[in-house]
Short mmCIF file of C-alpha atoms in Angstrom, two decimals:
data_model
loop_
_atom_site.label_atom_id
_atom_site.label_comp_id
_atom_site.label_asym_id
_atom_site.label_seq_id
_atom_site.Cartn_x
_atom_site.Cartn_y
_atom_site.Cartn_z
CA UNK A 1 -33.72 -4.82 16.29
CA UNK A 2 -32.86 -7.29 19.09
CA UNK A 3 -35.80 -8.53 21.39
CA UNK A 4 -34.97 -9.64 24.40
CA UNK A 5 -37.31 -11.26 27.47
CA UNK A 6 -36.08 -9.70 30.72
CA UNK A 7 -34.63 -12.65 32.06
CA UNK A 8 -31.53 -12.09 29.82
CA UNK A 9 -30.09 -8.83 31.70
CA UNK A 10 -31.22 -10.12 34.84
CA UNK A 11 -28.68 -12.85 34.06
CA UNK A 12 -26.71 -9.97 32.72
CA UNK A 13 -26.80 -8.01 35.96
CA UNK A 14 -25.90 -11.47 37.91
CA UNK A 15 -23.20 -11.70 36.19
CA UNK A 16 -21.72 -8.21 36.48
CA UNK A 17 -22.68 -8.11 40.61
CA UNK A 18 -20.56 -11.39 40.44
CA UNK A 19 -17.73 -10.25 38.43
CA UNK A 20 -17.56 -6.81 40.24
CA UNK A 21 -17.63 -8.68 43.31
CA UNK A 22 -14.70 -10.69 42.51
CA UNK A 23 -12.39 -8.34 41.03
CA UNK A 24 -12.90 -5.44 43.11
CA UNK A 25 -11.80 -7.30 46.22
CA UNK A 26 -8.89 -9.34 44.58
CA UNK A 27 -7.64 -5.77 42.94
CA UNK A 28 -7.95 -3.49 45.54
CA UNK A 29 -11.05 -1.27 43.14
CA UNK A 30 -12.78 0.60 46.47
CA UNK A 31 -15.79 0.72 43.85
CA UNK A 32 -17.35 0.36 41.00
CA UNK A 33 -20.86 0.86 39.07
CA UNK A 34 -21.55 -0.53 35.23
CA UNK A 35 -24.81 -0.27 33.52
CA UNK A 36 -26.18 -2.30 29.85
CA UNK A 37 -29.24 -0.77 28.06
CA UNK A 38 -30.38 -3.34 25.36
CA UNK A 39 -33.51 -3.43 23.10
CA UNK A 40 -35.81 -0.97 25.78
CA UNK A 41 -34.35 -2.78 29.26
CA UNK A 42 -31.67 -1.61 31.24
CA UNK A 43 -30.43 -2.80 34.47
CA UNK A 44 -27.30 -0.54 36.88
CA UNK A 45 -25.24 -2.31 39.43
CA UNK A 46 -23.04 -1.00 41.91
CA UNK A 47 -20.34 -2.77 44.14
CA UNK A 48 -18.49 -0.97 47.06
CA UNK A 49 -17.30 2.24 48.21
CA UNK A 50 -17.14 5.78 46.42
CA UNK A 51 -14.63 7.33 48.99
CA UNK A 52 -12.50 5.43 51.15
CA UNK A 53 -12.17 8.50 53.73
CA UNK A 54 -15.79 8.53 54.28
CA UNK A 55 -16.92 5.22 53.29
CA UNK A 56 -19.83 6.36 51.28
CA UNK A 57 -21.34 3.29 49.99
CA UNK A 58 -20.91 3.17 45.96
CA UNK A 59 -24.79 3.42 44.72
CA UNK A 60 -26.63 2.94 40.85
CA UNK A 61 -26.87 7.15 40.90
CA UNK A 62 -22.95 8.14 42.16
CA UNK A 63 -21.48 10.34 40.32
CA UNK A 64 -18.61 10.65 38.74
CA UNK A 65 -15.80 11.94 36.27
CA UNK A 66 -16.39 11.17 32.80
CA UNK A 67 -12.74 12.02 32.10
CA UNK A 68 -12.25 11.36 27.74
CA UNK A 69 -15.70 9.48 27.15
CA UNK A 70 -16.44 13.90 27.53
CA UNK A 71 -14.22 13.72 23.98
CA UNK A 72 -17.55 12.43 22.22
CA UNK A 73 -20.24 15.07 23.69
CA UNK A 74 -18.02 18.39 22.49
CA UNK A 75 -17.80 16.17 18.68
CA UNK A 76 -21.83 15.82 19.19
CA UNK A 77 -21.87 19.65 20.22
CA UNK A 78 -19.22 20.44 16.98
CA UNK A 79 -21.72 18.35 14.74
CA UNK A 80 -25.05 20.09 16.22
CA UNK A 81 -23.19 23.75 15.39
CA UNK A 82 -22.40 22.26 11.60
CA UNK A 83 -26.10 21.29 11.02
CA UNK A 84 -27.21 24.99 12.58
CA UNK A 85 -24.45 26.18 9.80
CA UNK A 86 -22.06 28.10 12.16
CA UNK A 87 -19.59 25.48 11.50
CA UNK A 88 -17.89 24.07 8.55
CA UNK A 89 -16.18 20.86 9.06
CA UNK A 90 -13.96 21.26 6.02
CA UNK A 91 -12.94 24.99 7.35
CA UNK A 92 -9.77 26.11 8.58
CA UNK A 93 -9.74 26.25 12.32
CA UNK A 94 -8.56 29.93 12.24
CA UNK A 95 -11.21 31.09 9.98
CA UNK A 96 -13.42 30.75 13.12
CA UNK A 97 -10.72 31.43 15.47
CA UNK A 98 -7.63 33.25 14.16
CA UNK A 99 -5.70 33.65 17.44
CA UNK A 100 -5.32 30.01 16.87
CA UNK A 101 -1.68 29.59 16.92
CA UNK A 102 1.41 26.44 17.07
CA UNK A 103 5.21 27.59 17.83
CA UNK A 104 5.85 26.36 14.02
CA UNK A 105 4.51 29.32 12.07
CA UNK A 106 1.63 28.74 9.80
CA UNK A 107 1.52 25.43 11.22
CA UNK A 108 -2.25 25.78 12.58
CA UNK A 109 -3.48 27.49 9.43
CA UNK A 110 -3.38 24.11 7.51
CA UNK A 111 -5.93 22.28 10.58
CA UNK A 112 -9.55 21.95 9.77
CA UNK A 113 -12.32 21.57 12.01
CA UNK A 114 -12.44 17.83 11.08
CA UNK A 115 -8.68 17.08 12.17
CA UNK A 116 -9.98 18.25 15.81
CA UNK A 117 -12.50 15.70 16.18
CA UNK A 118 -10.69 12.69 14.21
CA UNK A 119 -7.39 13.03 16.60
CA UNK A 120 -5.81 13.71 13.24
CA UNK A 121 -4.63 17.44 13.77
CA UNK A 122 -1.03 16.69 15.06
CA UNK A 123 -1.29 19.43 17.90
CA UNK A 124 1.94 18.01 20.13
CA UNK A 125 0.09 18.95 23.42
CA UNK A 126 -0.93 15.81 25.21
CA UNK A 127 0.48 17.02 28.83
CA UNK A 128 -0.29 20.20 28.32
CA UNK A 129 -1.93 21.67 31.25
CA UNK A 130 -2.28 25.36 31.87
CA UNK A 131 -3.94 26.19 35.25
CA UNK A 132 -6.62 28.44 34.72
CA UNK A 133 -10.44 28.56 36.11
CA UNK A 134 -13.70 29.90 35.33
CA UNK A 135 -14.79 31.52 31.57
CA UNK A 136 -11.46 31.98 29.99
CA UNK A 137 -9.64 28.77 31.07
CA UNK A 138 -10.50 27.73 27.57
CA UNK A 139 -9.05 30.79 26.01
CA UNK A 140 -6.11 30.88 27.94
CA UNK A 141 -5.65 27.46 27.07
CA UNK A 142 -5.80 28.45 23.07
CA UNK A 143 -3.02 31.23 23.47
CA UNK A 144 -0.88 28.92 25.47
CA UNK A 145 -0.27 26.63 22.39
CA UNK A 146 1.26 29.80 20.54
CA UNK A 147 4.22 29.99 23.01
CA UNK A 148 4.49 26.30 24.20
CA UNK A 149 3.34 23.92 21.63
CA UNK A 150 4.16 22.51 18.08
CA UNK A 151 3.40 19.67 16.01
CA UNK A 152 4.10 15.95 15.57
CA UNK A 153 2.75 15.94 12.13
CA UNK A 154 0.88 17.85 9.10
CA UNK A 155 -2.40 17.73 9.74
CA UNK A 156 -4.33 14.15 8.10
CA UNK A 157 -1.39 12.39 7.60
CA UNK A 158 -1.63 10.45 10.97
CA UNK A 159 -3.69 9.75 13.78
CA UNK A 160 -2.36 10.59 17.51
CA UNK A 161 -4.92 10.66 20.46
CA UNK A 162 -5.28 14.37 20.33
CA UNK A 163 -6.33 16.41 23.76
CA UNK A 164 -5.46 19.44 22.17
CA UNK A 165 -7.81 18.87 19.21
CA UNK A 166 -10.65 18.67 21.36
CA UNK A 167 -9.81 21.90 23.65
CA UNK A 168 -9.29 23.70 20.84
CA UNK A 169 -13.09 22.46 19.25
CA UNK A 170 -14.38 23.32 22.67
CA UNK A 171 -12.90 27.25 22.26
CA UNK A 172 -14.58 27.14 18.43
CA UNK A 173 -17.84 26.59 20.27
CA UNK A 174 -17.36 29.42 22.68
CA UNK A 175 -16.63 31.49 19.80
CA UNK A 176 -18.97 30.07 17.06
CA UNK A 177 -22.07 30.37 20.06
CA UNK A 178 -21.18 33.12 22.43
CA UNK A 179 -21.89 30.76 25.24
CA UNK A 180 -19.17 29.38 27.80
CA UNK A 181 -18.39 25.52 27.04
CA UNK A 182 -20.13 24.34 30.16
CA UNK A 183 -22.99 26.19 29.81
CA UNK A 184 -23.23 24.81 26.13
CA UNK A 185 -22.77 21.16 27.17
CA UNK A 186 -25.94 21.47 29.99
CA UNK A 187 -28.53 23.34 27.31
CA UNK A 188 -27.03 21.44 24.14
CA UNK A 189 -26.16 18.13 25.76
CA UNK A 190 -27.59 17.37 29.16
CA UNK A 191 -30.83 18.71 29.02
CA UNK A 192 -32.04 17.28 25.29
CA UNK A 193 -30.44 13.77 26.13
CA UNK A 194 -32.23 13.92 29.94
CA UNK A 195 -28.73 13.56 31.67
CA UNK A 196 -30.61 15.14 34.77
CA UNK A 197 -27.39 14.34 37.19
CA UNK A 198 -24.92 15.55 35.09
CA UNK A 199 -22.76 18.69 35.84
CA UNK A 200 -19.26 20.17 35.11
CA UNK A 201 -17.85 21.50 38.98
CA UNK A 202 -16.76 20.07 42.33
CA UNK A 203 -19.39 22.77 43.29
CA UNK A 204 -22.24 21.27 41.54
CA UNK A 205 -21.13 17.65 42.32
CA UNK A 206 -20.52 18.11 46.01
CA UNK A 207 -24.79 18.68 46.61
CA UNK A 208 -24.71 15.12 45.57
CA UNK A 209 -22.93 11.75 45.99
CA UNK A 210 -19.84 12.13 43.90
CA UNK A 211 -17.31 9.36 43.87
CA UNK A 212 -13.89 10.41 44.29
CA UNK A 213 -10.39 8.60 42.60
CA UNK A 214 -7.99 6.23 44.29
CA UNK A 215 -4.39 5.27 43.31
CA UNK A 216 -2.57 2.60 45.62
CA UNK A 217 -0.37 3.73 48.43
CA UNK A 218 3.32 2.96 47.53
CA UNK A 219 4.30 0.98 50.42
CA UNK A 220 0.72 -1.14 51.61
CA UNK A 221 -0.91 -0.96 47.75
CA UNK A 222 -4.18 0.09 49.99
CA UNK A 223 -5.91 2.62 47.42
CA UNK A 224 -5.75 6.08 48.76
CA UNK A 225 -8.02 8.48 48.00
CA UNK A 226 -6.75 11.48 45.42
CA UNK A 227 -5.92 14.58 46.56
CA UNK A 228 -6.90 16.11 43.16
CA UNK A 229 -10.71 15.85 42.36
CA UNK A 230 -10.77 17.31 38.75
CA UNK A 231 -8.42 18.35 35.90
CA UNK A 232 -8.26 22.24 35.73
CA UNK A 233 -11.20 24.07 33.95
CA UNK A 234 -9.12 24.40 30.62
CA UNK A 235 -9.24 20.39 29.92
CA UNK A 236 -13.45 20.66 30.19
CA UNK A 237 -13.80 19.94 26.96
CA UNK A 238 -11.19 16.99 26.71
CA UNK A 239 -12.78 15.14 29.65
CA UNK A 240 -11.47 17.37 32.63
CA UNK A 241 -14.59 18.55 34.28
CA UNK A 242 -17.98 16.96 33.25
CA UNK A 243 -19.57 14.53 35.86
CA UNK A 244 -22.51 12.51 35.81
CA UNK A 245 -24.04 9.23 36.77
CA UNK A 246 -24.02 5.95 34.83
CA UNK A 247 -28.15 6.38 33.78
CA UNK A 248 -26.65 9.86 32.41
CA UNK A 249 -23.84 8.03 29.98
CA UNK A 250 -26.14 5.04 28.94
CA UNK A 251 -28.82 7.72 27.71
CA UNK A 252 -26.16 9.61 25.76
CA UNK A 253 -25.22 6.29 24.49
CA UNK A 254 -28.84 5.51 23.69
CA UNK A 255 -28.98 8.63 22.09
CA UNK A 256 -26.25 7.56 19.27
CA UNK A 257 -27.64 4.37 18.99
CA UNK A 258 -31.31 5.59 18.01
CA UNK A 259 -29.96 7.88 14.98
CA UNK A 260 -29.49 10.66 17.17
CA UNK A 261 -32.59 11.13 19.15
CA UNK A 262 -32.61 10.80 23.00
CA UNK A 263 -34.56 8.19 25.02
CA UNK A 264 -37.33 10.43 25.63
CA UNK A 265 -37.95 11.69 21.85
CA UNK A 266 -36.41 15.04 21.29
CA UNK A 267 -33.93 15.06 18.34
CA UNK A 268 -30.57 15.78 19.57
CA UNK A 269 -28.35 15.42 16.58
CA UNK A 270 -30.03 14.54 13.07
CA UNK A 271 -29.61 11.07 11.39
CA UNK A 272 -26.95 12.02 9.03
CA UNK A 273 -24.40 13.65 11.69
CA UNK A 274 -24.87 10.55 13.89
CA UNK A 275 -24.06 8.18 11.26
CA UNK A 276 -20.78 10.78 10.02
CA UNK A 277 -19.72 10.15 13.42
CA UNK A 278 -19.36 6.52 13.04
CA UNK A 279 -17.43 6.27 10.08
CA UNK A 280 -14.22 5.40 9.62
CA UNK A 281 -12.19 9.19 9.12
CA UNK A 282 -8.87 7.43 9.67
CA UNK A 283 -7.46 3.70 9.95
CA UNK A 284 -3.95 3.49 11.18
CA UNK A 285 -4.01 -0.22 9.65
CA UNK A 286 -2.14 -1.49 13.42
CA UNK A 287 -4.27 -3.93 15.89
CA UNK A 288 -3.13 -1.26 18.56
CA UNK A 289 -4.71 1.48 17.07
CA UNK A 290 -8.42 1.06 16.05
CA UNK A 291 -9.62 2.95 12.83
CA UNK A 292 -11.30 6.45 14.76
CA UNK A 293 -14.60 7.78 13.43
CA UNK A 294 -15.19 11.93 14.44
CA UNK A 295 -15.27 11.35 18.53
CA UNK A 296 -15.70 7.55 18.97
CA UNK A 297 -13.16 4.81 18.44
CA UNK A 298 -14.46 2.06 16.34
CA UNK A 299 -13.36 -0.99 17.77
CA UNK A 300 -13.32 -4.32 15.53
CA UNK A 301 -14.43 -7.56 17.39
CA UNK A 302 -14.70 -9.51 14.74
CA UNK A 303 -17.36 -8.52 12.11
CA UNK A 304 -18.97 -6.54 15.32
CA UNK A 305 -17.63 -2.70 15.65
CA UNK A 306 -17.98 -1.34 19.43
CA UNK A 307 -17.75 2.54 19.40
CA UNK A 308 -16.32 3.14 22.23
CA UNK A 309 -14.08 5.93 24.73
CA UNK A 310 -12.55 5.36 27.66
CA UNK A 311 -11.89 7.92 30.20
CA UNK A 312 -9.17 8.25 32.49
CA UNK A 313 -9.85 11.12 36.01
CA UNK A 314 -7.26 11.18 38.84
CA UNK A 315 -7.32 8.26 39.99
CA UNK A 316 -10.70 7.12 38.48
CA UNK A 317 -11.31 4.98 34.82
CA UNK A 318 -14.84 4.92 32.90
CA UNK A 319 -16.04 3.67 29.75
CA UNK A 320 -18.79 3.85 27.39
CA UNK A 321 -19.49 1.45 24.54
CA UNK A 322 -22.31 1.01 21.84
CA UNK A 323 -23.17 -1.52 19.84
CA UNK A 324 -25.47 -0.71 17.20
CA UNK A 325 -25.92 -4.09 15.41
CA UNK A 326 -26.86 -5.17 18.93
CA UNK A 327 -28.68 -2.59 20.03
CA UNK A 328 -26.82 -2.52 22.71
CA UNK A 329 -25.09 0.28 25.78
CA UNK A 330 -23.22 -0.75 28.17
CA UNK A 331 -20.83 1.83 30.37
CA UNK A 332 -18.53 1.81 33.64
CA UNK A 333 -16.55 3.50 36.09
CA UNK A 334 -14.18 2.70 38.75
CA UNK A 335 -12.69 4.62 41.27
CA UNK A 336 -8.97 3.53 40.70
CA UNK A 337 -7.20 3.15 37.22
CA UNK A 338 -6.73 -0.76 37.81
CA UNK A 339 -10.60 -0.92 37.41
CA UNK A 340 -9.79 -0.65 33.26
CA UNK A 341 -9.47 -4.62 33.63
CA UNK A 342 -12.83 -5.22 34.90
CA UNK A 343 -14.37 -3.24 32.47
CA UNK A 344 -12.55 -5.23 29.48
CA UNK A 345 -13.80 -8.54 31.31
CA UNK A 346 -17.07 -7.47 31.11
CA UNK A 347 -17.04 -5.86 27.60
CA UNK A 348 -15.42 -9.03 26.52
CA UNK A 349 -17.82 -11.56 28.42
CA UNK A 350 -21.17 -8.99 27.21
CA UNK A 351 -20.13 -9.85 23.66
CA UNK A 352 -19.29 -13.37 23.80
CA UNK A 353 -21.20 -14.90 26.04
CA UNK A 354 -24.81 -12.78 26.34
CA UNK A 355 -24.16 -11.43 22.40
CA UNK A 356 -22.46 -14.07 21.04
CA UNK A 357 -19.88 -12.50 19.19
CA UNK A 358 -17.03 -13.98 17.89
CA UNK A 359 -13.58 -12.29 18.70
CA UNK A 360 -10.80 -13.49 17.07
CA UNK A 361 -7.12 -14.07 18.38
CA UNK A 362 -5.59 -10.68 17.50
CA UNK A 363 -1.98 -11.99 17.94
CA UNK A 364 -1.38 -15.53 17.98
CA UNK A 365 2.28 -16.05 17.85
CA UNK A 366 5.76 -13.71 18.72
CA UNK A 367 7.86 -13.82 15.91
CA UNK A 368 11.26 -14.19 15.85
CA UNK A 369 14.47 -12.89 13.99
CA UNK A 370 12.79 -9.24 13.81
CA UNK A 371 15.61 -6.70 13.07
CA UNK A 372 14.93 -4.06 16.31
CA UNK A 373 17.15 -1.84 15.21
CA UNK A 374 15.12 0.70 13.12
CA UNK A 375 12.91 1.37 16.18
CA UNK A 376 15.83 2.07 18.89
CA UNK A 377 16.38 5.89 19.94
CA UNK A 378 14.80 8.61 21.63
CA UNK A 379 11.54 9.76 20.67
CA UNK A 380 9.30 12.99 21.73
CA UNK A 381 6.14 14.09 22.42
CA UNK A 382 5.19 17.56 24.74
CA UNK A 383 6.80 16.99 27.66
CA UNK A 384 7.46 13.43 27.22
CA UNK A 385 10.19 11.82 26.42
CA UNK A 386 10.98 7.71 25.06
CA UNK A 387 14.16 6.53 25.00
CA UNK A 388 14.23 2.42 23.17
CA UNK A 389 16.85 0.17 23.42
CA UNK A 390 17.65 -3.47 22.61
CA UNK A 391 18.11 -5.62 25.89
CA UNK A 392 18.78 -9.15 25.50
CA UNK A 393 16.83 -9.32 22.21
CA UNK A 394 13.87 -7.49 23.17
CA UNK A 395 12.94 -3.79 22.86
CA UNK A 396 13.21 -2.04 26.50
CA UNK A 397 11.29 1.64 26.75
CA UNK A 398 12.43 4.07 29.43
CA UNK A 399 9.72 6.49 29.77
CA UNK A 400 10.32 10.19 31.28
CA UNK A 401 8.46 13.34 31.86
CA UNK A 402 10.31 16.26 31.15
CA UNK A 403 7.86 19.13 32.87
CA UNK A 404 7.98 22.50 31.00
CA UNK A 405 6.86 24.29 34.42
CA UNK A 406 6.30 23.58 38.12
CA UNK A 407 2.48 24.59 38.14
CA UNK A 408 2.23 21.69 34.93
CA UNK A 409 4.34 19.55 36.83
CA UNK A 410 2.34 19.85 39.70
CA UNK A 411 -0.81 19.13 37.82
CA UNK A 412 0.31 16.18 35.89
CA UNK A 413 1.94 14.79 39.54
CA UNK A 414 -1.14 14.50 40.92
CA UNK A 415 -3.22 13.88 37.78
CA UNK A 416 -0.76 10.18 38.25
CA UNK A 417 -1.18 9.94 41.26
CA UNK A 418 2.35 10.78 42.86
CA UNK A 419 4.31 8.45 40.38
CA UNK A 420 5.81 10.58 37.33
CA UNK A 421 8.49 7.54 36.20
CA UNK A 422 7.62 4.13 35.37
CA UNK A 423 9.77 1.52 35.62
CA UNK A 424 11.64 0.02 32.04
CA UNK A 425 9.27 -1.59 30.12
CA UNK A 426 10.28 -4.82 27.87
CA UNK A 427 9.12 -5.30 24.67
CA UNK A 428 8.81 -8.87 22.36
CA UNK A 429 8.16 -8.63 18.13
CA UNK A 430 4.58 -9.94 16.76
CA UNK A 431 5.86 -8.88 13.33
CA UNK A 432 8.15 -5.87 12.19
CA UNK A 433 6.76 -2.64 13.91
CA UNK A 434 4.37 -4.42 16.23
CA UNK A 435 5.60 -5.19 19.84
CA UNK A 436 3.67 -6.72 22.91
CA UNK A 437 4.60 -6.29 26.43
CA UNK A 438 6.79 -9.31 27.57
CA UNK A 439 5.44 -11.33 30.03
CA UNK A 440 1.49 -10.79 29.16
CA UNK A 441 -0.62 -13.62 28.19
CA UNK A 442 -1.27 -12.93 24.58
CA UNK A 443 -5.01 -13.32 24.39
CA UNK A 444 -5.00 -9.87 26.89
CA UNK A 445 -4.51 -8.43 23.99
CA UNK A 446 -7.97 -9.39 22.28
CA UNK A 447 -9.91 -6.74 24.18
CA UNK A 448 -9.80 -3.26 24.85
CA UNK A 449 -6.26 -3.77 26.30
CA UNK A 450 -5.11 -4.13 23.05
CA UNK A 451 -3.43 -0.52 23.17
CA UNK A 452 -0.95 -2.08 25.53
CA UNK A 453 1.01 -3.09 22.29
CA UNK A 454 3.11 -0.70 21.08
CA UNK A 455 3.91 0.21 17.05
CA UNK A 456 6.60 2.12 15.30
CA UNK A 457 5.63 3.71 11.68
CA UNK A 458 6.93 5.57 8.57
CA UNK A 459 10.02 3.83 8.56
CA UNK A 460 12.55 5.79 6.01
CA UNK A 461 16.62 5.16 6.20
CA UNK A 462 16.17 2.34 8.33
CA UNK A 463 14.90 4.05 10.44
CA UNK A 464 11.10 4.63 12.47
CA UNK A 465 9.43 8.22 13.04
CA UNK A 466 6.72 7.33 15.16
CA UNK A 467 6.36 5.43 17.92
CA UNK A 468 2.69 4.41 18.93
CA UNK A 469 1.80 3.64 22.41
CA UNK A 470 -1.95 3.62 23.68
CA UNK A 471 -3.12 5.36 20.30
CA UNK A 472 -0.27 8.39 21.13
CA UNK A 473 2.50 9.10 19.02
CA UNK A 474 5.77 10.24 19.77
CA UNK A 475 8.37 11.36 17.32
CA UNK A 476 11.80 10.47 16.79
CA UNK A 477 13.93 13.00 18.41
#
């Protein structure tokens, strides 16, 4: 256990305000709100606006969307419904839940309940967004996969950053308890862990102050505010609905780091399931990729693991990170995606500076005389499509979305904020399979921006299946 004399977040909090400050009006973040809980203190600081339109001042108890950090309250809500024993981890999916389908058949007979919550399932439905509201989204979600969606790979023998793992665990819950996923989350979740702000509507948010997404305008890079608040009902359990406040996210942090139990003494999850949580379940063995536990990425700083998740809204970015051999919480949102930097600053600075944790240089040199030519061609994911060339000696990735309808299209349009295409991206070796952006400082890559390098696996003929790009694969066409 860490002790601490007060002074220490106060100098913590300084140091945020500061940072906040600085970045939020160099970078165009509207707002922004971070919180640290260490060894019993905890300090909240806010910086700037919530909403553009209306100017609503950015406070320590805004609200907003948790977007994937969600991913690791529906694993705590699939480990609470193993230890009750309506769950078995090692099951088959459609022993619980045998409408559970893939277009390949058979294919989702061989997925256990673990492969949902370790990203390891190899559902191929990352931009998969059926529009559907209120207590069947979830189920109408589940019977869209039969008709739309296949697989990237049998189930355990990779790791891809898996939204439609953790829909299809939030449907098992339905099913397993009788009760709609929302309604599970608020008696399972937010009332044992005392997240008294938290909620899962634009209904329930509006009676409060909400902070809404911002993406910048095309031609004056002023952030504008989203016109889309949340993801459709049918990614709830993914990260598309639930919406809280940063005192909400640092007790659900607290939570994990205290074995389970939240800060004001009721058991939430037992000892045992916490700990199963944090180990490693898969290890990808790439610097991109971090080894994944069942919900929470386990990030290596040096001998120090972070579990962490990041969560990306329309137009909004959070993040919540424990430290358990630091006893330490610390979480984040802005209110435009650009705010991701900030929070790996701080993350970075928290460990290093007030922790003293040493992070070592991740990539230290580009190498040179890599052959490129296994990893060139066109590879695919559900509905998205990577086409890799060699340009002037370096990799160059043309990235497209190939919409399967207009309603998904739609979704996904505004879900980026307008832009569907991004420009050709450029690509230089760190060793064979491994490639950095070109043009980024290489110590960037030392923090949590580290899945901005890109990997290419299982290479057979000469040739690469995967291709690994912010944790999500994509398969060669």
């Amino acid at each position: 256990m860490v002790h601490m004399n007060d002074n220490a977040l106060r100098t913590v909090e300084a140091r945020i305000r500061e940072q906040a400050a600085a970045y939020c009006e160099s970078d165009n973040v509207p707002g922004f709100v971070a919180g640290v809980y260490q060894a019993g203190e905890q300090i909240i600081v806010a910086h700037g606006v919530a909403n553009v339109a209306t100017g609503a001042p950015m406070l320590d108890d805004t609200g907003f969307l948790f977007g994937s950090v969600t991913k690791v309250l529906t694993t705590t809500l699939v480990l609470q419904q193993v230890e009750r024993g309506l769950l078995d981890l090692d099951a088959p999916v459609v022993k619980y839940l045998p409408e559970f389908a893939l277009t390949a058949p058979g294919a989702a007979d061989k997925i256990l309940v673990r492969h949902l919550v370790s990203h390891t399932n190899g559902i191929d439905a990352d931009l998969f967004f059926p529009d559907a509201k209120g207590r069947d989204a979830l189920k109408t979600y589940v019977d869209g996969l039969a008709s739309g969606c296949g697989t990237l790979f049998e189930p355990g023998e990779q790791l891809s950053y898996s939204n439609g793992g953790m829909i299809v665990a939030g449907r098992l819950l339905e099913v397993v308890t009788g009760l709609p996923f929302h309604d599970l989350l608020a008696r399972d979740i937010y009332g044992p862990v005392g997240m008294k702000d938290s909620c899962t509507s634009a209904e329930q948010a509006i009676l409060r102050g909400t902070a809404v997404g911002h993406f910048p305008d095309p031609e004056t890079m002023a952030p504008k505010p989203t016109n889309r608040f949340t993801l459709p009902d049918t990614w709830g359990p993914a990260g598309g609905t639930p919406i809280g406040t940063i005192a909400d996210l640092l007790a659900f942090g607290r939570t994990h780091l205290a074995g389970g139990v939240s800060p004001s003494g009721t058991r939430v999850l037992s000892a045992e399931s916490t700990a199963l949580m944090r180990q490693v379940s898969y290890d990808m063995d790439s610097p991109n990729t971090p080894p994944i536990g069942l919900g929470w990425v386990l990030y290596p700083f040096g001998d120090t693991t972070v579990l962490a998740m990041s969560g990306a809204s329309p137009g909004g970015v959070s993040l919540l990170c424990v430290v358990p051999e630091h006893d330490l919480v610390f979480a984040a949102f802005g209110n435009t995606p650009g705010a991701i930097m900030l929070q790996d600053q701080l993350l970075r600075w928290l460990l290093t500076e007030h922790l003293g944790v040493r992070i070592p240089t991740l990539i230290t040199e580009v190498a040179q005389d890599v052959d490129l030519t296994p990893y060139v061609g066109t590879y695919r994911s559900n509905q998205l499509r990577v086409d890799v060339s060699v340009v002037e000696g370096q990799l160059e990735e043309r990235m497209t979305y190939e919409p399967a309808d207009a309603s998904q299209e739609r979704i996904f349009t505004e879900f980026a904020g307008g832009a569907t295409a991004a420009p050709p991206q450029r690509y230089v070796p760190i060793r064979p399979g491994l490639f950095a952006p070109a043009d980024y400082p290489l110590e960037v890559f030392d923090g949590y921006l580290r899945l901005l390098l890109v990997s290419y696996h299982d290479v057979r003929d000469g040739q690469a299946r995967f291709r690994n790009g912010g944790g999500r694969l994509t398969r060669r066409a």
